[in-house]
XYZ file of C-alpha atoms in Angstrom:
234
model
C -36.336 32.548 45.172
C -32.660 32.768 44.168
C -30.739 35.436 45.977
C -29.156 38.077 43.756
C -25.421 37.907 43.196
C -23.853 40.715 45.188
C -20.489 42.362 44.842
C -19.271 40.672 48.000
C -20.214 37.252 46.601
C -18.249 37.927 43.412
C -15.278 39.093 45.447
C -15.344 35.914 47.516
C -15.492 33.747 44.403
C -12.650 35.699 42.791
C -10.586 35.398 45.952
C -11.202 31.637 46.026
C -9.993 31.300 42.429
C -6.897 33.397 43.116
C -6.082 31.313 46.182
C -6.498 28.077 44.178
C -4.322 29.432 41.370
C -1.575 30.372 43.814
C -1.652 26.940 45.402
C -1.628 25.200 42.030
C 0.609 27.572 40.093
C 3.271 24.922 39.563
C 0.718 22.462 38.149
C -0.664 25.119 35.816
C 2.788 25.999 34.488
C 3.689 22.353 33.988
C 0.373 21.694 32.221
C 0.860 24.644 29.885
C 4.400 23.456 29.193
C 3.204 19.971 28.321
C 0.655 21.345 25.872
C 3.312 23.513 24.230
C 5.690 20.551 24.062
C 3.057 18.344 22.449
C 2.171 20.986 19.855
C 5.812 21.748 19.145
C 6.704 18.066 18.947
C 3.853 17.380 16.547
C 4.964 20.217 14.286
C 8.568 19.011 14.279
C 7.412 15.471 13.500
C 5.363 16.633 10.513
C 8.198 18.780 9.158
C 10.728 15.985 9.690
C 8.466 13.461 7.952
C 7.997 15.767 4.991
C 11.741 16.338 4.662
C 12.397 12.606 4.925
C 9.893 11.917 2.147
C 11.517 14.539 -0.092
C 15.014 13.116 0.412
C 13.715 9.583 -0.101
C 12.031 10.600 -3.343
C 15.244 12.179 -4.621
C 17.241 9.066 -3.785
C 14.637 6.877 -5.481
C 14.779 8.984 -8.638
C 18.557 8.561 -8.786
C 18.315 4.789 -8.292
C 15.579 4.489 -10.903
C 17.786 6.312 -13.397
C 20.478 3.670 -12.898
C 17.937 0.928 -13.546
C 16.645 2.615 -16.690
C 20.190 2.958 -18.002
C 20.653 -0.805 -17.631
C 23.052 -0.720 -14.670
C 21.043 -3.144 -12.540
C 23.756 -3.910 -9.939
C 24.185 -0.197 -9.181
C 20.432 0.313 -9.152
C 19.978 -2.590 -6.728
C 22.597 -1.174 -4.393
C 21.056 2.302 -4.454
C 17.529 0.966 -4.008
C 18.604 -1.096 -1.005
C 20.051 2.111 0.431
C 16.743 3.927 -0.012
C 14.899 1.114 1.767
C 17.355 1.090 4.673
C 17.672 4.857 5.137
C 14.119 5.953 4.512
C 11.968 3.100 5.811
C 8.356 4.083 6.380
C 8.164 6.474 3.434
C 6.241 5.926 0.239
C 9.461 6.221 -1.747
C 11.044 3.447 0.329
C 8.104 1.168 -0.440
C 8.446 1.923 -4.143
C 12.182 1.292 -3.918
C 11.512 -2.058 -2.270
C 9.189 -3.146 -5.069
C 11.657 -2.105 -7.771
C 14.569 -3.723 -5.908
C 12.818 -7.082 -5.789
C 11.764 -6.786 -9.414
C 15.472 -6.442 -10.247
C 16.294 -9.413 -8.026
C 13.800 -11.548 -9.907
C 15.235 -10.400 -13.243
C 18.688 -11.378 -12.025
C 17.501 -14.829 -10.964
C 17.653 -14.145 -7.215
C 14.282 -15.777 -6.681
C 14.690 -17.147 -3.179
C 15.750 -13.827 -1.699
C 13.064 -11.887 -3.553
C 10.278 -14.296 -2.603
C 11.289 -14.266 1.077
C 11.477 -10.452 1.129
C 8.123 -10.052 -0.623
C 6.424 -12.490 1.742
C 7.674 -10.447 4.681
C 6.570 -7.207 3.029
C 2.975 -8.306 2.386
C 2.690 -9.469 5.987
C 3.362 -5.946 7.259
C 1.329 -2.752 7.096
C 1.505 -1.003 3.736
C -0.941 0.794 1.421
C -3.102 -1.546 -0.646
C -1.654 -0.408 -3.965
C 1.834 -1.295 -2.704
C 0.633 -4.668 -1.488
C -0.956 -5.317 -4.873
C 2.387 -4.766 -6.602
C 4.203 -6.891 -4.022
C 1.704 -9.746 -4.307
C 1.935 -9.574 -8.093
C 5.735 -9.855 -7.990
C 5.458 -12.599 -5.390
C 3.190 -14.557 -7.709
C 5.757 -14.308 -10.485
C 8.561 -15.417 -8.174
C 6.558 -18.386 -6.931
C 5.782 -19.424 -10.503
C 9.502 -19.300 -11.291
C 10.084 -21.560 -8.288
C 7.526 -24.019 -9.689
C 5.015 -23.305 -6.919
C 1.949 -22.524 -9.064
C -0.704 -23.103 -6.399
C 0.917 -20.586 -4.050
C 1.436 -18.263 -7.000
C -2.276 -18.429 -7.791
C -3.137 -17.405 -4.242
C -0.646 -14.517 -4.389
C -2.221 -13.285 -7.621
C -5.668 -13.460 -6.044
C -4.417 -11.356 -3.135
C -2.960 -8.895 -5.642
C -6.342 -8.640 -7.363
C -8.080 -7.986 -4.046
C -5.678 -5.145 -3.183
C -5.362 -3.569 -6.652
C -6.994 -0.118 -6.960
C -7.889 -0.305 -10.669
C -10.219 -2.597 -12.590
C -7.751 -3.512 -15.313
C -5.185 -4.540 -12.697
C -7.748 -6.635 -10.820
C -8.702 -8.371 -14.050
C -5.104 -9.031 -15.072
C -4.157 -10.460 -11.686
C -7.210 -12.722 -11.770
C -6.162 -13.986 -15.207
C -2.677 -14.630 -13.813
C -4.280 -16.512 -10.916
C -6.321 -18.600 -13.348
C -3.220 -19.491 -15.347
C -1.198 -20.482 -12.264
C -4.028 -22.498 -10.722
C -4.628 -24.339 -13.995
C -0.947 -25.325 -14.065
C -1.288 -26.515 -10.455
C -4.175 -28.771 -11.510
C -6.760 -26.708 -9.628
C -9.160 -26.380 -12.535
C -12.046 -25.339 -10.288
C -9.989 -22.519 -8.775
C -8.851 -21.404 -12.212
C -12.428 -21.302 -13.488
C -13.517 -19.294 -10.452
C -10.824 -16.677 -11.047
C -11.602 -16.377 -14.760
C -15.345 -16.320 -14.148
C -14.842 -13.326 -11.858
C -13.165 -11.473 -14.705
C -15.983 -12.324 -17.114
C -18.645 -11.381 -14.589
C -17.221 -8.165 -13.148
C -14.966 -6.847 -15.908
C -16.631 -8.049 -19.108
C -16.144 -4.683 -20.815
C -12.390 -4.578 -20.216
C -9.860 -5.656 -22.828
C -8.638 -8.378 -20.459
C -11.987 -10.155 -20.744
C -11.042 -11.385 -24.218
C -8.049 -13.245 -22.807
C -10.181 -14.575 -19.965
C -12.614 -16.084 -22.510
C -9.783 -17.832 -24.332
C -8.325 -19.262 -21.143
C -11.727 -20.309 -19.845
C -12.369 -22.222 -23.076
C -8.979 -23.912 -22.772
C -9.902 -25.425 -19.389
C -13.446 -26.373 -20.426
C -15.302 -23.699 -18.516
C -18.465 -21.887 -19.517
C -17.672 -18.920 -21.737
C -20.373 -16.215 -21.791
C -20.823 -14.163 -24.958
C -19.044 -10.807 -25.075
C -21.112 -7.752 -24.120
C -23.019 -6.205 -27.006
C -22.139 -2.648 -26.054
C -19.305 -0.877 -24.321
C -15.615 -0.711 -24.927
C -12.668 -1.543 -22.753
C -12.403 0.862 -19.870
C -8.677 0.351 -19.453
C -7.489 2.116 -16.349
C -10.739 3.538 -15.033
C -11.065 2.959 -11.272
C -14.061 1.064 -9.975
C -16.853 3.173 -8.584
C -17.342 2.847 -4.865
């Protein structure tokens, strides 16, 4: 039978705790300080990150305005500044994509291709990688490297968040691979469009291109209209 807890037993236990606390007071204070420092540091990091994103977005808006006005050299300079100053933000990623689009427009293919290849090898959101791979494909085509361009377009399709983008990148892959002489690869890319995205507007172009390279062209779906920009379910 368990003995009842008496007042003297409670007093002994309380005394033991007080003695332990006195002996370990320094450790307790340090531990509480560490917790406070961690919480405070986390809060400062979040606030700092939010402020950095806001400033980056403002700088990106200014640079984009220069591009839209036709002043591409100024836009390129400002966009490079956004990338350098605000690396790690979403705005910096967007600035990087726009910067390399301008480089390609200005004929700076080698630099743009090298930068885009480095970008896609690092950690970035899929939708950013899709844009980067798409630009990379265009740059590689301009450099007369259609087989590599086809692979870049396929990677863009895999990362793209929307059906119509996936379909368009697959069509681009089919075109590049056909130019490279990889008819089988081109048919595979176009067949994926016709199988998975038959109701999209892009499927009509896929049928034309498939016929051009002697592939099997399925009939268009009897019902349904192009779903344009609707994301894929799941």
